[in-house]
Amino acid sequence: MLKSMTGFGRSRGQRSGYNVTVELKSLNSKFLDAQIRIPKNFLDKELELRSQLAKGLNRGKVSLSIDLVNEEGGVDAQQVNESLFKAYYSDFERLADEVGAAKEDLFRIALHSPDVLIPQMEDEELLKEQWGFIQEHFQQAIKAIDEFRMQEGATLEKELKNYIANIDTFLKEIAVHDPERVLVIKERIQKHQQELSTSDIFDENRFEQEMIYYIEKFDISEEIVRLTNHLSYFNEVIGEKDSQGKKLGFISQEIGREINTIGSKANYAPVQKLVVNMKDELEKIKEQLLNII
């Protein structure tokens, strides 16, 4: 069963005093690349979340967003450091008097000066309750994105099987053309033999040995057998319980090697056209595998 690395999952919940929204988005990546945005009160939980993402999603460029909003609509409850605010305001007011500047914005400037507004400290019991609620919806979001990935994977599986079937069809056509290909090569060599036979230095035994050598060199029967086995193995791996994107990538490389060898040995236009068609299908496979876990 294949899984796509592209996915989306969301979970929302409400509890007395606050709401939680967890969103997960993922795109393809060779490794887990997680970008995490969480409330300030839970910044110390980032490593825990990364570990859970690695376990639940395995691979992908992942974006995690967790919002904790109180019922009044505030994201983070804040309190004012009054003594620091007054100190800022007093200094700004004094400086304004010295330079003759207007004082209309002093309150706003002092209020937004460094460390004047600070997150309101929550009691430990409330933080523990909120984190448990966040975890509950985080796991639901993981489940949602996993289901999304499975649906996308099922679509990709059908496409990959279709591409493999196309390669197999072209390969069978090559097998049909192969006897006539060998005959054409033999006739070509025999024609050269007739042209050379009039030469005084012509050695018939040596020529026959070389002809056998070249016919064996152009033989593609082993490549046909190996490529057939690779195609069968590809379909077998697709049907495994766990998604095997990297393994399928390795098999596709082996498929490519056999196709290239057949192309280099073919020396016959109808076969080479079929090789081009197989390469086209293989490129489609490689492109899709980039998005498979």
mmCIF file of C-alpha atoms in Angstrom:
data_model
loop_
_atom_site.group_PDB
_atom_site.id
_atom_site.type_symbol
_atom_site.label_atom_id
_atom_site.label_comp_id
_atom_site.label_asym_id
_atom_site.label_seq_id
_atom_site.Cartn_x
_atom_site.Cartn_y
_atom_site.Cartn_z
ATOM 1 C CA MET A 1 0.000 0.000 0.000
ATOM 2 C CA LEU A 2 1.564 3.239 -1.149
ATOM 3 C CA LYS A 3 1.408 6.552 0.679
ATOM 4 C CA SER A 4 1.911 9.958 -0.853
ATOM 5 C CA MET A 5 4.034 12.556 0.911
ATOM 6 C CA THR A 6 1.447 15.192 -0.025
ATOM 7 C CA GLY A 7 -1.254 15.601 2.592
ATOM 8 C CA PHE A 8 -3.352 17.811 4.823
ATOM 9 C CA GLY A 9 -4.897 17.207 8.228
ATOM 10 C CA ARG A 10 -6.769 19.416 10.670
ATOM 11 C CA SER A 11 -8.370 18.959 14.070
ATOM 12 C CA ARG A 12 -10.243 21.504 16.157
ATOM 13 C CA GLY A 13 -11.623 21.410 19.661
ATOM 14 C CA GLN A 14 -13.158 23.604 22.345
ATOM 15 C CA ARG A 15 -12.879 23.374 26.084
ATOM 16 C CA SER A 16 -13.963 25.744 28.814
ATOM 17 C CA GLY A 17 -12.037 28.958 28.322
ATOM 18 C CA TYR A 18 -10.080 28.175 25.137
ATOM 19 C CA ASN A 19 -10.086 26.687 21.616
ATOM 20 C CA VAL A 20 -7.414 24.554 19.954
ATOM 21 C CA THR A 21 -6.696 24.227 16.216
ATOM 22 C CA VAL A 22 -4.019 21.891 14.873
ATOM 23 C CA GLU A 23 -3.132 21.912 11.155
ATOM 24 C CA LEU A 24 -0.641 19.713 9.311
ATOM 25 C CA LYS A 25 0.500 20.125 5.706
ATOM 26 C CA SER A 26 3.123 18.045 3.925
ATOM 27 C CA LEU A 27 4.931 17.982 0.586
ATOM 28 C CA ASN A 28 7.595 15.681 -0.828
ATOM 29 C CA SER A 29 11.108 15.647 0.616
ATOM 30 C CA LYS A 30 13.878 13.049 0.910
ATOM 31 C CA PHE A 31 13.823 13.409 4.687
ATOM 32 C CA LEU A 32 11.558 14.796 7.398
ATOM 33 C CA ASP A 33 11.770 18.584 7.218
ATOM 34 C CA ALA A 34 9.423 20.011 9.861
ATOM 35 C CA GLN A 35 8.464 23.638 10.388
ATOM 36 C CA ILE A 36 6.617 24.077 13.686
ATOM 37 C CA ARG A 37 4.583 27.010 15.001
ATOM 38 C CA ILE A 38 3.252 26.594 18.549
ATOM 39 C CA PRO A 39 2.067 28.867 21.408
ATOM 40 C CA LYS A 40 4.846 30.489 23.458
ATOM 41 C CA ASN A 41 3.845 28.651 26.628
ATOM 42 C CA PHE A 42 4.731 25.336 24.953
ATOM 43 C CA LEU A 43 7.981 26.142 23.153
ATOM 44 C CA ASP A 44 9.720 23.571 25.340
ATOM 45 C CA LYS A 45 7.545 20.871 23.699
ATOM 46 C CA GLU A 46 8.980 21.354 20.204
ATOM 47 C CA LEU A 47 11.403 18.415 20.363
ATOM 48 C CA GLU A 48 8.613 16.148 21.570
ATOM 49 C CA LEU A 49 6.446 17.230 18.635
ATOM 50 C CA ARG A 50 9.296 16.644 16.165
ATOM 51 C CA SER A 51 9.761 13.136 17.503
ATOM 52 C CA GLN A 52 6.045 12.408 17.133
ATOM 53 C CA LEU A 53 6.037 13.797 13.574
ATOM 54 C CA ALA A 54 8.975 11.582 12.612
ATOM 55 C CA LYS A 55 7.200 8.542 14.001
ATOM 56 C CA GLY A 56 3.797 9.367 12.511
ATOM 57 C CA LEU A 57 4.724 10.806 9.102
ATOM 58 C CA ASN A 58 8.171 9.338 8.383
ATOM 59 C CA ARG A 59 9.170 11.663 5.515
ATOM 60 C CA GLY A 60 8.123 14.901 3.890
ATOM 61 C CA LYS A 61 8.375 18.676 4.144
ATOM 62 C CA VAL A 62 5.907 19.176 6.999
ATOM 63 C CA SER A 63 4.313 22.348 8.315
ATOM 64 C CA LEU A 64 2.696 22.115 11.758
ATOM 65 C CA SER A 65 0.586 24.941 13.162
ATOM 66 C CA ILE A 66 -0.966 24.859 16.643
ATOM 67 C CA ASP A 67 -3.211 27.706 17.783
ATOM 68 C CA LEU A 68 -4.507 28.069 21.344
ATOM 69 C CA VAL A 69 -7.085 30.875 21.581
ATOM 70 C CA ASN A 70 -8.990 31.979 24.666
ATOM 71 C CA GLU A 71 -12.724 32.578 24.441
ATOM 72 C CA GLU A 72 -12.255 36.348 24.283
ATOM 73 C CA GLY A 73 -10.221 35.906 21.094
ATOM 74 C CA GLY A 74 -6.721 36.521 22.450
ATOM 75 C CA VAL A 75 -3.982 34.213 21.270
ATOM 76 C CA ASP A 76 -1.629 34.707 24.206
ATOM 77 C CA ALA A 77 -2.813 36.318 27.411
ATOM 78 C CA GLN A 78 -0.404 39.116 28.335
ATOM 79 C CA GLN A 79 0.312 41.226 31.370
ATOM 80 C CA VAL A 80 2.048 44.599 31.737
ATOM 81 C CA ASN A 81 5.282 45.070 33.602
ATOM 82 C CA GLU A 82 4.031 48.290 35.219
ATOM 83 C CA SER A 83 7.274 49.450 36.816
ATOM 84 C CA LEU A 84 9.179 49.021 33.559
ATOM 85 C CA PHE A 85 6.394 50.766 31.616
ATOM 86 C CA LYS A 86 6.512 53.764 34.004
ATOM 87 C CA ALA A 87 10.296 53.924 33.744
ATOM 88 C CA TYR A 88 10.136 53.960 29.931
ATOM 89 C CA TYR A 89 7.353 56.550 29.939
ATOM 90 C CA SER A 90 9.189 58.812 32.390
ATOM 91 C CA ASP A 91 12.401 58.689 30.370
ATOM 92 C CA PHE A 92 10.600 59.350 27.084
ATOM 93 C CA GLU A 93 8.647 62.232 28.625
ATOM 94 C CA ARG A 94 11.855 63.809 29.943
ATOM 95 C CA LEU A 95 13.563 63.458 26.584
ATOM 96 C CA ALA A 96 10.527 64.939 24.809
ATOM 97 C CA ASP A 97 10.675 67.982 27.100
ATOM 98 C CA GLU A 98 14.382 68.431 26.405
ATOM 99 C CA VAL A 99 14.007 68.425 22.623
ATOM 100 C CA GLY A 100 10.551 70.004 22.487
ATOM 101 C CA ALA A 101 8.877 66.987 20.873
ATOM 102 C CA ALA A 102 5.184 66.066 20.950
ATOM 103 C CA LYS A 103 4.054 63.575 23.619
ATOM 104 C CA GLU A 104 0.931 62.120 21.957
ATOM 105 C CA ASP A 105 2.565 58.728 21.136
ATOM 106 C CA LEU A 106 4.545 58.264 24.334
ATOM 107 C CA PHE A 107 2.008 55.888 25.886
ATOM 108 C CA ARG A 108 1.994 53.587 22.839
ATOM 109 C CA ILE A 109 5.776 53.711 22.486
ATOM 110 C CA ALA A 110 6.356 52.916 26.148
ATOM 111 C CA LEU A 111 3.755 50.120 26.115
ATOM 112 C CA HIS A 112 5.490 48.386 23.195
ATOM 113 C CA SER A 113 9.004 48.846 24.474
ATOM 114 C CA PRO A 114 11.078 45.703 25.178
ATOM 115 C CA ASP A 115 9.795 43.430 27.959
ATOM 116 C CA VAL A 116 6.849 45.698 28.915
ATOM 117 C CA LEU A 117 4.251 43.249 27.587
ATOM 118 C CA ILE A 118 5.017 39.733 28.775
ATOM 119 C CA PRO A 119 3.071 36.471 28.495
ATOM 120 C CA GLN A 120 0.803 35.945 31.437
ATOM 121 C CA MET A 121 1.987 33.107 33.581
ATOM 122 C CA GLU A 122 -0.411 30.207 33.584
ATOM 123 C CA ASP A 123 -0.717 27.857 36.518
ATOM 124 C CA GLU A 124 0.830 24.420 36.075
ATOM 125 C CA GLU A 125 -2.473 22.542 36.229
ATOM 126 C CA LEU A 126 -3.973 24.643 33.420
ATOM 127 C CA LEU A 127 -0.868 24.243 31.251
ATOM 128 C CA LYS A 128 -0.947 20.495 31.783
ATOM 129 C CA GLU A 129 -4.625 20.390 30.838
ATOM 130 C CA GLN A 130 -4.057 22.504 27.726
ATOM 131 C CA TRP A 131 -1.101 20.394 26.587
ATOM 132 C CA GLY A 132 -3.135 17.229 26.977
ATOM 133 C CA PHE A 133 -5.907 18.802 24.873
ATOM 134 C CA ILE A 134 -3.376 19.900 22.237
ATOM 135 C CA GLN A 135 -1.920 16.390 22.122
ATOM 136 C CA GLU A 136 -5.374 14.899 21.631
ATOM 137 C CA HIS A 137 -6.028 17.040 18.567
ATOM 138 C CA PHE A 138 -2.451 16.698 17.333
ATOM 139 C CA GLN A 139 -2.925 12.933 17.140
ATOM 140 C CA GLN A 140 -6.251 13.408 15.341
ATOM 141 C CA ALA A 141 -4.532 15.705 12.816
ATOM 142 C CA ILE A 142 -1.824 13.048 12.307
ATOM 143 C CA LYS A 143 -4.543 10.491 11.628
ATOM 144 C CA ALA A 144 -6.305 12.847 9.201
ATOM 145 C CA ILE A 145 -3.163 13.596 7.182
ATOM 146 C CA ASP A 146 -2.262 9.899 7.139
ATOM 147 C CA GLU A 147 -5.669 9.055 5.639
ATOM 148 C CA PHE A 148 -5.186 11.828 3.083
ATOM 149 C CA ARG A 149 -1.788 10.383 2.155
ATOM 150 C CA MET A 150 -3.258 6.910 1.755
ATOM 151 C CA GLN A 151 -5.932 8.210 -0.617
ATOM 152 C CA GLU A 152 -3.322 10.030 -2.676
ATOM 153 C CA GLY A 153 -1.144 6.913 -2.577
ATOM 154 C CA ALA A 154 -3.953 4.765 -3.976
ATOM 155 C CA THR A 155 -4.215 7.102 -6.969
ATOM 156 C CA LEU A 156 -0.455 7.023 -7.507
ATOM 157 C CA GLU A 157 -0.469 3.228 -7.238
ATOM 158 C CA LYS A 158 -2.918 2.928 -10.143
ATOM 159 C CA GLU A 159 -0.792 5.259 -12.263
ATOM 160 C CA LEU A 160 2.441 3.394 -11.480
ATOM 161 C CA LYS A 161 0.898 0.024 -12.286
ATOM 162 C CA ASN A 162 -0.333 1.446 -15.573
ATOM 163 C CA TYR A 163 3.149 2.712 -16.472
ATOM 164 C CA ILE A 164 4.685 -0.661 -15.601
ATOM 165 C CA ALA A 165 2.043 -2.422 -17.717
ATOM 166 C CA ASN A 166 2.917 -0.148 -20.641
ATOM 167 C CA ILE A 167 6.616 -0.984 -20.322
ATOM 168 C CA ASP A 168 5.733 -4.676 -20.196
ATOM 169 C CA THR A 169 3.640 -4.320 -23.372
ATOM 170 C CA PHE A 170 6.502 -2.599 -25.198
ATOM 171 C CA LEU A 171 8.890 -5.288 -23.960
ATOM 172 C CA LYS A 172 6.647 -8.030 -25.361
ATOM 173 C CA GLU A 173 6.634 -6.220 -28.693
ATOM 174 C CA ILE A 174 10.428 -6.135 -28.608
ATOM 175 C CA ALA A 175 10.459 -9.903 -28.000
ATOM 176 C CA VAL A 176 8.265 -10.317 -31.092
ATOM 177 C CA HIS A 177 10.601 -8.144 -33.186
ATOM 178 C CA ASP A 178 13.772 -9.780 -31.904
ATOM 179 C CA PRO A 179 13.917 -12.759 -34.340
ATOM 180 C CA GLU A 180 13.560 -10.477 -37.354
ATOM 181 C CA ARG A 181 16.131 -8.117 -35.796
ATOM 182 C CA VAL A 182 18.648 -10.967 -35.532
ATOM 183 C CA LEU A 183 17.879 -11.982 -39.125
ATOM 184 C CA VAL A 184 18.476 -8.444 -40.383
ATOM 185 C CA ILE A 185 21.822 -8.300 -38.550
ATOM 186 C CA LYS A 186 22.856 -11.671 -40.016
ATOM 187 C CA GLU A 187 21.921 -10.561 -43.527
ATOM 188 C CA ARG A 188 23.873 -7.366 -43.027
ATOM 189 C CA ILE A 189 26.963 -9.313 -41.952
ATOM 190 C CA GLN A 190 26.585 -11.805 -44.801
ATOM 191 C CA LYS A 191 26.431 -8.945 -47.278
ATOM 192 C CA HIS A 192 29.710 -7.638 -45.927
ATOM 193 C CA GLN A 193 31.085 -11.182 -46.162
ATOM 194 C CA GLN A 194 30.270 -11.346 -49.848
ATOM 195 C CA GLU A 195 31.974 -8.008 -50.414
ATOM 196 C CA LEU A 196 35.063 -9.134 -48.537
ATOM 197 C CA SER A 197 35.252 -12.664 -49.940
ATOM 198 C CA THR A 198 36.837 -11.372 -53.153
ATOM 199 C CA SER A 199 39.775 -10.056 -51.167
ATOM 200 C CA ASP A 200 43.003 -12.068 -51.175
ATOM 201 C CA ILE A 201 43.411 -11.624 -47.418
ATOM 202 C CA PHE A 202 39.917 -12.837 -46.536
ATOM 203 C CA ASP A 203 39.926 -15.539 -43.816
ATOM 204 C CA GLU A 204 36.580 -17.336 -43.771
ATOM 205 C CA ASN A 205 37.129 -19.082 -40.431
ATOM 206 C CA ARG A 206 38.135 -15.834 -38.750
ATOM 207 C CA PHE A 207 35.124 -14.103 -40.257
ATOM 208 C CA GLU A 208 32.720 -16.766 -38.949
ATOM 209 C CA GLN A 209 34.194 -16.443 -35.456
ATOM 210 C CA GLU A 210 33.750 -12.698 -35.516
ATOM 211 C CA MET A 211 30.213 -13.054 -36.832
ATOM 212 C CA ILE A 212 29.333 -15.331 -33.897
ATOM 213 C CA TYR A 213 30.929 -12.824 -31.528
ATOM 214 C CA TYR A 214 28.898 -9.910 -32.878
ATOM 215 C CA ILE A 215 25.641 -11.869 -32.926
ATOM 216 C CA GLU A 216 26.200 -12.781 -29.254
ATOM 217 C CA LYS A 217 27.078 -9.159 -28.494
ATOM 218 C CA PHE A 218 23.785 -8.008 -30.015
ATOM 219 C CA ASP A 219 21.786 -10.682 -28.178
ATOM 220 C CA ILE A 220 19.186 -9.120 -25.819
ATOM 221 C CA SER A 221 17.470 -12.263 -24.545
ATOM 222 C CA GLU A 222 19.047 -11.985 -21.070
ATOM 223 C CA GLU A 223 18.072 -8.329 -20.793
ATOM 224 C CA ILE A 224 14.493 -9.195 -21.716
ATOM 225 C CA VAL A 225 14.364 -11.840 -18.969
ATOM 226 C CA ARG A 226 15.898 -9.534 -16.348
ATOM 227 C CA LEU A 227 13.636 -6.626 -17.266
ATOM 228 C CA THR A 228 10.588 -8.884 -17.066
ATOM 229 C CA ASN A 229 11.648 -9.938 -13.562
ATOM 230 C CA HIS A 230 12.215 -6.310 -12.479
ATOM 231 C CA LEU A 231 8.745 -5.305 -13.668
ATOM 232 C CA SER A 232 7.203 -8.201 -11.771
ATOM 233 C CA TYR A 233 9.153 -7.317 -8.629
ATOM 234 C CA PHE A 234 8.071 -3.678 -8.892
ATOM 235 C CA ASN A 235 4.410 -4.731 -8.820
ATOM 236 C CA GLU A 236 5.138 -7.084 -5.928
ATOM 237 C CA VAL A 237 6.657 -4.301 -3.818
ATOM 238 C CA ILE A 238 3.745 -1.974 -4.589
ATOM 239 C CA GLY A 239 1.444 -4.549 -2.992
ATOM 240 C CA GLU A 240 3.416 -4.766 0.266
ATOM 241 C CA LYS A 241 1.796 -3.607 3.493
ATOM 242 C CA ASP A 242 4.176 -0.700 4.111
ATOM 243 C CA SER A 243 4.873 2.037 1.584
ATOM 244 C CA GLN A 244 8.289 1.452 -0.021
ATOM 245 C CA GLY A 245 9.098 4.560 -2.062
ATOM 246 C CA LYS A 246 12.881 4.253 -1.753
ATOM 247 C CA LYS A 247 12.826 0.548 -2.604
ATOM 248 C CA LEU A 248 10.712 1.231 -5.688
ATOM 249 C CA GLY A 249 13.244 3.897 -6.629
ATOM 250 C CA PHE A 250 16.062 1.347 -6.548
ATOM 251 C CA ILE A 251 14.046 -1.080 -8.689
ATOM 252 C CA SER A 252 13.285 1.661 -11.205
ATOM 253 C CA GLN A 253 17.043 2.251 -11.535
ATOM 254 C CA GLU A 254 17.524 -1.423 -12.410
ATOM 255 C CA ILE A 255 14.676 -1.205 -14.909
ATOM 256 C CA GLY A 256 16.418 1.776 -16.487
ATOM 257 C CA ARG A 257 19.716 -0.100 -16.816
ATOM 258 C CA GLU A 258 18.104 -2.987 -18.689
ATOM 259 C CA ILE A 259 16.175 -0.634 -20.982
ATOM 260 C CA ASN A 260 19.374 1.281 -21.787
ATOM 261 C CA THR A 261 21.269 -1.939 -22.505
ATOM 262 C CA ILE A 262 18.552 -3.157 -24.851
ATOM 263 C CA GLY A 263 18.657 0.208 -26.603
ATOM 264 C CA SER A 264 22.441 0.111 -27.028
ATOM 265 C CA LYS A 265 22.362 -3.466 -28.354
ATOM 266 C CA ALA A 266 19.262 -3.187 -30.516
ATOM 267 C CA ASN A 267 20.839 -1.798 -33.709
ATOM 268 C CA TYR A 268 17.367 -2.067 -35.250
ATOM 269 C CA ALA A 269 14.985 0.868 -35.710
ATOM 270 C CA PRO A 270 11.654 -0.782 -34.709
ATOM 271 C CA VAL A 271 13.179 -1.985 -31.420
ATOM 272 C CA GLN A 272 14.823 1.342 -30.719
ATOM 273 C CA LYS A 273 11.468 3.110 -31.113
ATOM 274 C CA LEU A 274 9.977 0.783 -28.496
ATOM 275 C CA VAL A 275 12.955 1.491 -26.221
ATOM 276 C CA VAL A 276 12.214 5.209 -26.466
ATOM 277 C CA ASN A 277 8.603 4.511 -25.462
ATOM 278 C CA MET A 278 9.768 2.480 -22.461
ATOM 279 C CA LYS A 279 12.099 5.281 -21.374
ATOM 280 C CA ASP A 280 9.198 7.729 -21.550
ATOM 281 C CA GLU A 281 7.094 5.531 -19.250
ATOM 282 C CA LEU A 282 10.040 5.077 -16.873
ATOM 283 C CA GLU A 283 10.491 8.856 -16.558
ATOM 284 C CA LYS A 284 6.840 9.120 -15.519
ATOM 285 C CA ILE A 285 7.467 6.453 -12.872
ATOM 286 C CA LYS A 286 10.520 8.268 -11.492
ATOM 287 C CA GLU A 287 8.605 11.529 -11.304
ATOM 288 C CA GLN A 288 5.773 9.933 -9.324
ATOM 289 C CA LEU A 289 8.139 8.073 -6.991
ATOM 290 C CA LEU A 290 9.488 11.407 -5.757
ATOM 291 C CA ASN A 291 6.171 11.812 -3.918
ATOM 292 C CA ILE A 292 6.012 8.322 -2.399
ATOM 293 C CA ILE A 293 6.997 7.662 1.218
#
